[in-house]
XYZ file of C-alpha atoms in Angstrom:
525
model
C 213.344 245.255 99.555
C 216.228 244.928 97.095
C 215.632 244.750 93.327
C 218.181 243.687 90.701
C 217.477 243.670 86.968
C 218.753 240.423 85.421
C 217.480 240.722 81.831
C 216.721 243.611 79.492
C 216.463 242.413 75.888
C 213.942 244.059 73.613
C 210.574 243.696 75.303
C 211.758 240.977 77.687
C 212.611 241.973 81.247
C 213.555 239.974 84.333
C 214.235 240.980 87.941
C 215.300 239.386 91.202
C 213.581 240.776 94.281
C 214.891 240.092 97.782
C 212.420 240.579 100.632
C 214.172 240.591 104.056
C 212.997 238.015 106.579
C 212.365 240.799 109.094
C 209.790 242.361 106.761
C 207.933 239.065 106.481
C 208.117 238.565 110.265
C 206.687 242.064 110.768
C 203.705 241.089 108.642
C 203.246 237.920 110.709
C 203.360 239.944 113.948
C 200.798 242.375 112.586
C 198.477 239.526 111.620
C 198.955 237.936 115.065
C 197.725 241.129 116.687
C 194.667 241.015 114.468
C 193.667 237.424 115.125
C 194.823 236.996 118.753
C 191.628 238.480 120.286
C 189.594 235.930 118.333
C 191.570 232.814 119.324
C 189.992 230.424 121.824
C 192.040 227.925 123.841
C 191.134 225.842 126.905
C 192.485 227.391 130.110
C 192.573 230.932 128.793
C 189.992 233.636 128.774
C 188.810 234.774 125.318
C 191.387 237.108 123.808
C 194.019 236.323 126.474
C 195.884 233.499 124.727
C 199.633 234.376 124.753
C 201.055 235.479 121.408
C 203.686 232.706 121.432
C 200.957 230.060 121.692
C 198.937 231.692 118.923
C 202.070 231.705 116.748
C 202.648 228.034 117.555
C 199.088 227.176 116.531
C 198.823 229.318 113.377
C 202.404 230.289 112.613
C 202.862 228.215 109.435
C 199.658 229.503 107.835
C 200.420 233.079 108.866
C 203.944 232.895 107.459
C 202.631 231.592 104.139
C 200.021 234.332 104.014
C 202.594 236.971 104.934
C 204.950 235.699 102.226
C 202.238 235.831 99.563
C 201.205 239.374 100.475
C 204.859 240.494 100.617
C 205.512 239.023 97.173
C 202.405 240.630 95.696
C 203.262 244.016 97.196
C 206.867 243.616 96.028
C 205.835 242.939 92.435
C 203.372 245.839 92.509
C 206.132 248.142 93.735
C 208.491 246.845 91.047
C 205.955 247.670 88.326
C 205.384 251.136 89.732
C 209.066 251.987 90.342
C 210.223 250.715 86.940
C 207.134 252.117 85.159
C 206.552 248.733 83.552
C 203.498 247.908 81.431
C 203.250 244.108 81.283
C 201.919 242.653 78.052
C 200.733 239.527 79.845
C 200.598 238.279 83.419
C 204.193 238.347 84.774
C 205.822 235.080 85.791
C 206.591 235.144 89.528
C 208.689 232.365 91.063
C 209.976 231.912 94.620
C 213.656 230.934 94.251
C 214.583 230.966 97.950
C 212.672 231.292 101.178
C 211.463 229.652 104.344
C 210.943 230.379 108.034
C 213.426 233.018 109.162
C 214.957 233.392 105.687
C 214.936 236.178 103.142
C 212.545 235.536 100.239
C 214.173 235.733 96.812
C 211.674 236.202 93.967
C 212.300 235.912 90.235
C 209.969 238.036 88.082
C 209.894 237.644 84.306
C 207.686 239.559 81.884
C 207.316 241.109 78.478
C 206.427 244.779 78.302
C 204.113 246.519 75.898
C 206.080 248.265 73.154
C 206.201 251.981 72.538
C 203.812 252.292 69.613
C 205.065 254.775 66.998
C 202.876 257.726 66.107
C 200.121 256.365 63.917
C 199.973 257.411 60.275
C 196.270 258.030 59.869
C 196.340 260.766 57.264
C 195.752 259.895 53.638
C 193.659 256.773 54.250
C 191.547 255.947 51.196
C 188.626 253.547 51.409
C 185.993 252.473 48.924
C 182.467 251.888 50.211
C 180.577 249.352 48.135
C 176.861 250.025 48.453
C 174.179 247.429 47.793
C 170.503 248.301 47.656
C 168.036 245.943 49.321
C 166.054 245.313 46.140
C 162.854 243.347 45.684
C 164.712 240.182 44.686
C 166.750 240.253 47.921
C 163.573 240.639 49.953
C 161.957 237.805 47.966
C 164.876 235.558 48.896
C 164.571 236.526 52.570
C 160.839 235.761 52.530
C 161.500 232.394 50.864
C 164.176 231.513 53.429
C 161.822 232.381 56.271
C 159.036 230.316 54.740
C 161.401 227.377 54.254
C 162.273 227.536 57.944
C 158.600 227.318 58.892
C 157.859 224.209 56.862
C 155.658 221.445 58.180
C 155.697 217.770 57.270
C 153.256 215.121 56.078
C 153.645 211.365 56.437
C 155.000 209.710 53.297
C 153.862 206.374 51.826
C 155.520 203.330 53.400
C 157.544 202.645 50.256
C 159.024 206.167 50.169
C 162.798 206.284 50.601
C 164.054 209.163 52.715
C 165.875 211.920 50.820
C 167.817 214.991 51.893
C 165.261 217.512 53.114
C 162.886 214.802 54.329
C 162.333 214.157 58.012
C 162.522 210.761 59.686
C 161.121 209.803 63.083
C 163.418 207.299 64.780
C 164.058 205.248 67.893
C 167.740 204.656 68.599
C 170.212 203.148 71.026
C 173.920 203.923 70.890
C 176.787 201.745 72.086
C 180.502 202.295 72.559
C 182.642 199.134 72.603
C 179.400 197.171 72.621
C 178.130 198.821 75.804
C 175.213 201.295 76.013
C 176.159 204.735 77.300
C 174.255 207.333 79.270
C 172.063 209.525 77.107
C 172.547 207.325 74.041
C 168.965 206.087 73.830
C 165.870 207.856 72.573
C 162.428 207.311 71.102
C 160.355 209.282 68.608
C 163.183 211.651 67.712
C 162.584 213.728 64.545
C 165.601 214.242 62.313
C 165.679 216.483 59.238
C 168.141 214.880 56.841
C 170.799 217.326 55.700
C 170.263 219.731 58.598
C 173.685 218.985 60.077
C 172.278 218.911 63.612
C 173.655 215.465 64.421
C 177.221 214.216 64.611
C 178.982 213.690 61.256
C 177.749 210.630 59.337
C 174.581 210.040 61.341
C 172.126 211.777 59.011
C 173.901 210.621 55.829
C 173.391 206.973 56.717
C 169.638 207.493 57.051
C 169.265 208.669 53.453
C 167.400 205.944 51.554
C 165.763 204.463 54.653
C 162.068 203.530 54.627
C 159.415 203.334 57.343
C 159.746 200.327 59.682
C 163.316 199.726 58.524
C 166.082 198.933 61.014
C 169.637 200.144 60.450
C 172.955 200.039 62.292
C 174.917 203.287 61.947
C 178.676 203.564 62.475
C 179.814 207.019 63.609
C 182.698 208.738 65.386
C 182.123 211.434 67.977
C 184.002 214.712 67.272
C 187.103 215.508 69.311
C 185.350 218.559 70.778
C 182.180 216.694 71.743
C 180.839 218.090 75.052
C 180.771 214.668 76.775
C 184.404 213.929 77.693
C 184.315 210.125 77.641
C 182.788 210.140 74.129
C 185.277 212.541 72.508
C 186.823 210.972 69.412
C 185.350 207.538 70.109
C 183.613 205.313 67.595
C 180.037 204.248 68.281
C 177.251 202.184 66.745
C 173.618 203.241 66.791
C 170.845 200.712 66.316
C 168.094 202.727 64.657
C 164.474 201.949 63.891
C 162.867 204.263 61.343
C 159.257 204.680 62.451
C 158.171 207.111 59.764
C 159.404 209.096 56.767
C 157.894 212.553 56.353
C 158.056 214.964 53.437
C 157.983 218.748 53.698
C 154.770 220.526 52.806
C 155.217 223.610 50.637
C 154.679 226.825 52.569
C 153.254 229.713 50.550
C 154.475 233.168 51.544
C 151.191 235.092 51.591
C 149.004 237.070 53.979
C 147.944 233.924 55.775
C 151.566 232.958 56.370
C 152.396 236.425 57.712
C 149.310 236.416 59.939
C 150.389 233.079 61.403
C 153.436 234.980 62.684
C 151.306 237.665 64.338
C 151.622 240.285 61.574
C 148.959 242.120 59.626
C 149.955 240.664 56.295
C 152.723 239.925 53.807
C 153.474 243.641 53.210
C 154.387 244.160 56.873
C 156.525 241.024 56.803
C 158.361 242.245 53.703
C 159.042 245.616 55.355
C 160.506 243.926 58.429
C 162.659 241.665 56.279
C 163.798 244.633 54.201
C 165.243 246.197 57.361
C 167.022 242.933 58.186
C 168.441 242.654 54.658
C 169.676 246.258 54.819
C 171.428 245.556 58.141
C 173.030 242.458 56.676
C 174.213 244.314 53.575
C 175.539 247.188 55.705
C 177.472 244.610 57.720
C 179.070 243.219 54.551
C 179.929 246.735 53.399
C 181.547 247.514 56.749
C 183.530 244.259 56.626
C 184.931 245.214 53.234
C 185.772 248.745 54.407
C 187.412 247.516 57.597
C 189.631 245.120 55.683
C 190.844 247.954 53.489
C 191.522 250.058 56.579
C 193.434 247.336 58.421
C 195.500 246.523 55.340
C 196.577 250.154 55.030
C 197.409 250.409 58.738
C 199.382 247.167 58.650
C 201.301 248.315 55.573
C 202.290 251.621 57.184
C 203.327 250.385 60.652
C 205.896 247.849 61.763
C 207.141 247.583 65.336
C 208.108 244.734 67.679
C 205.296 242.976 69.527
C 205.446 240.756 72.640
C 205.963 237.108 71.743
C 203.734 235.994 74.606
C 200.814 237.948 73.165
C 201.436 236.514 69.708
C 201.502 232.998 71.128
C 198.240 233.558 73.014
C 196.594 234.963 69.869
C 197.904 232.066 67.771
C 196.529 229.549 70.268
C 193.112 231.180 69.985
C 193.184 231.036 66.183
C 194.410 227.435 66.196
C 191.741 226.248 68.622
C 189.028 227.745 66.416
C 190.521 226.084 63.334
C 190.713 222.719 65.086
C 187.088 223.073 66.145
C 186.012 223.787 62.576
C 188.227 221.051 61.093
C 186.659 218.463 63.398
C 183.322 219.086 61.672
C 184.613 218.715 58.125
C 183.741 215.593 56.151
C 187.444 214.695 56.063
C 188.680 215.997 59.390
C 192.159 214.485 59.006
C 192.691 216.170 55.630
C 191.526 219.491 57.064
C 193.992 219.183 59.958
C 196.800 218.241 57.560
C 196.070 221.361 55.520
C 196.148 223.438 58.701
C 199.556 222.067 59.622
C 200.968 223.097 56.238
C 199.866 226.658 56.937
C 200.789 226.860 60.615
C 203.398 229.567 60.043
C 200.963 231.602 57.945
C 198.546 231.614 60.847
C 201.332 232.538 63.237
C 202.081 235.572 61.057
C 198.372 236.403 61.121
C 198.493 236.248 64.932
C 201.426 238.670 64.921
C 199.559 241.007 62.587
C 196.468 240.901 64.801
C 198.481 241.745 67.929
C 200.261 244.605 66.178
C 197.003 246.029 64.826
C 195.385 245.623 68.235
C 198.128 247.638 69.918
C 198.027 250.229 67.158
C 194.250 250.686 67.273
C 194.327 250.920 71.046
C 197.023 253.589 70.911
C 195.101 255.542 68.272
C 191.952 255.389 70.370
C 193.657 256.495 73.578
C 195.485 259.397 71.922
C 192.331 260.635 70.214
C 189.929 260.420 73.123
C 187.955 257.388 71.957
C 186.153 255.961 74.976
C 183.604 253.373 75.968
C 181.186 255.154 78.282
C 180.164 253.723 81.633
C 176.622 253.306 80.324
C 177.914 251.316 77.326
C 180.084 249.233 79.633
C 177.130 248.505 81.902
C 175.162 247.278 78.896
C 178.034 244.996 77.875
C 178.241 243.543 81.383
C 174.502 242.912 81.537
C 174.519 241.230 78.132
C 177.455 239.007 79.078
C 175.864 238.117 82.423
C 172.858 236.621 80.627
C 174.906 233.530 79.744
C 175.032 232.591 83.433
C 172.350 231.242 85.708
C 170.257 233.985 87.323
C 171.670 233.215 90.762
C 175.247 233.476 89.426
C 174.970 236.698 87.447
C 175.881 238.946 90.355
C 179.009 236.855 90.977
C 180.020 237.456 87.364
C 179.480 241.199 87.756
C 181.603 241.224 90.931
C 184.314 239.237 89.137
C 184.536 241.892 86.419
C 184.750 244.632 89.056
C 187.682 242.897 90.735
C 189.524 241.880 87.562
C 190.419 244.869 85.345
C 191.932 242.626 82.663
C 188.737 240.567 82.336
C 186.666 243.739 82.094
C 189.034 245.106 79.436
C 188.566 241.958 77.358
C 184.816 242.493 77.462
C 185.239 246.141 76.522
C 187.736 245.524 73.705
C 185.443 244.691 70.732
C 183.281 247.787 71.254
C 186.362 249.952 71.785
C 187.823 248.615 68.541
C 184.627 249.364 66.617
C 184.654 252.933 67.905
C 188.287 253.394 66.861
C 187.476 252.020 63.407
C 184.558 254.473 63.130
C 186.916 257.306 64.145
C 189.338 256.297 61.384
C 186.513 256.048 58.850
C 185.726 259.685 59.639
C 189.365 260.616 58.976
C 189.582 258.654 55.715
C 188.752 259.754 52.199
C 185.837 257.507 51.267
C 184.584 256.967 47.741
C 181.343 255.143 46.982
C 180.269 252.730 44.290
C 176.995 250.892 43.845
C 177.375 247.180 43.240
C 175.319 244.009 43.415
C 175.415 241.712 46.402
C 177.284 239.146 44.322
C 179.955 241.724 43.480
C 180.345 242.731 47.128
C 180.644 239.124 48.269
C 183.118 238.441 45.434
C 185.246 241.382 46.621
C 185.277 239.999 50.165
C 186.106 236.493 48.959
C 188.925 237.854 46.800
C 190.458 239.372 49.924
C 190.260 235.987 51.604
C 192.561 234.638 48.920
C 195.713 236.557 49.806
C 198.140 235.839 52.588
C 199.677 238.775 54.448
C 203.371 238.701 55.183
C 204.804 239.374 58.651
C 203.579 242.810 59.677
C 202.672 243.569 56.057
C 205.650 245.901 56.120
C 205.661 246.358 52.358
C 202.096 245.253 51.684
C 203.504 242.500 49.516
C 200.678 239.987 49.310
C 201.255 236.429 48.272
C 198.817 236.051 45.390
C 199.730 232.403 44.986
C 196.696 231.971 47.176
C 195.305 228.753 48.494
C 192.187 227.564 46.631
C 188.976 228.435 48.395
C 188.125 224.730 48.620
C 190.770 224.428 51.285
C 188.547 225.781 53.987
C 191.086 226.597 56.704
C 193.087 228.729 54.251
C 189.973 230.547 53.099
C 189.461 231.862 56.625
C 192.811 233.661 56.770
C 191.628 237.080 55.764
C 188.831 236.908 58.315
C 191.339 235.945 60.997
C 193.509 238.884 59.981
C 190.593 241.291 60.261
C 190.094 240.625 63.951
C 192.362 243.164 65.605
C 191.787 242.887 69.351
C 192.059 246.311 70.942
C 192.504 244.831 74.394
C 196.335 244.470 74.638
C 197.180 248.098 75.285
C 193.832 248.803 76.888
C 194.055 245.828 79.208
C 195.394 247.861 82.119
C 197.615 244.935 82.877
C 199.653 247.168 85.101
C 196.696 247.623 87.452
C 197.198 244.337 89.279
C 200.185 242.596 87.698
C 200.876 240.248 90.578
C 197.355 238.982 90.879
C 196.353 236.146 88.622
C 192.967 236.456 86.981
C 190.714 233.882 88.592
C 187.775 232.356 86.826
C 184.415 233.537 88.098
C 182.654 231.117 90.380
C 179.497 231.398 88.335
C 179.205 228.395 86.049
C 177.359 228.293 82.768
C 174.048 226.540 83.003
C 174.113 222.936 81.895
C 171.727 221.619 79.249
C 168.297 220.743 80.640
C 168.011 217.119 81.660
C 165.069 216.570 79.325
C 167.182 217.613 76.362
C 170.242 215.686 77.489
C 168.496 212.361 76.933
C 169.363 212.325 73.238
C 172.399 214.591 73.537
C 175.107 212.146 72.388
C 173.474 211.993 68.979
C 173.587 215.749 68.688
C 176.357 217.673 67.029
C 177.840 220.345 69.322
C 176.986 223.827 68.236
C 179.831 225.846 66.796
C 181.029 228.695 68.946
C 180.406 232.059 67.439
C 183.646 233.736 66.444
C 183.848 237.453 65.879
C 184.733 237.946 62.241
C 184.812 241.657 61.546
């Protein structure tokens, strides 16, 4: 095999590999010896078919298989010989080849950068502590009680208001034609819940029992039914009943209805939940301070392919969220104005990811096998029971996929390590003050790499929702890039696992087109 380097600019590398035809033929001959005893042909005893006839029958397939294995082995050898650490899956292209010809392969890739020694001394972080006081627990109890509310039928003349529930029959049509799943009877809808597609619930405000209405709506672009995405529809609705919420009193009887001894036990459980929530907010604030200081102190080149992949992920999430805004077009227009800001955020996230990974590796931060097993089992729960083992096998065979699963926990452990190294001061504040501090951080826009920590305080107003999410996007520093072990199998493309996520139950799908798709949970550290 002959290898020639054709490009070496920054992190970009390219090579041309020539695999001699004789090497490919040798692989074909070896495979012929393996399969010949299994070939059956009329007129010949089993295993006695001449090799030339076997080649004539299976030669094309064997040559293709031999070429693929030769290319994969060639790329693996290239990575090992050149000590390359690909940032992303290398591009491999067959430039020349064919029966009896040398195979000429073009390999293009970006390498992971050499991360400079991390400056982790002198980190200063303020921990804002919030006590889970009685008022916070009262609010948690009230929220829980509100979620357990029941309804009573309202008088026939009662007009439905936000917070009321209506029981409806409906039939939806697109271009005047009914569509599958667009019809339902006796469906209960809480007005203002946001469960249905935009505009559906709003148009039922003011309706009375036995009233018929025609609703005009547009399905979101990310609606789970492909042929309905972005399409306008009409729903003929009959309001059977208007119901009003009955006040739920948070007392011993309420707690006992939930299987507890009384309201005191419920308050103790909710206190623990409130404390966890407040600790999460405190950690978010601390982590943002940490990442800002790391970003300010480190600037090094990062692979453009990784930045582009990170940007695509951010942009897809923003588009998903914009599609559920009241004015989706305005939200998308605002996003477009800030496209370059988000691209800089993507670059910052990649750089911080590489930096955190390097810090973790150099300081012995590890995810144990037991912790990894727990992650795998948790992730496997999203698949059908019969497909979970396939998912587990997929992770075993794909190091990069396993590294992506490991990355968030690895990152958290690196952050905890850095917290231990930092000088931490404490201050007691109210929940409002803590949330205000977090929101204030959402207002600034980080420059490329935050090389001088020069924040643009001409911040976008919080009302512009996509802009308000910038700080949260910046906080997510994926630790997977340098931990991805991309060099393990660079020539092998990561295949999707055969296990498919379970579809919605048929009974629930009947009214599905009227339902708003649930937002995907995004990790916002």
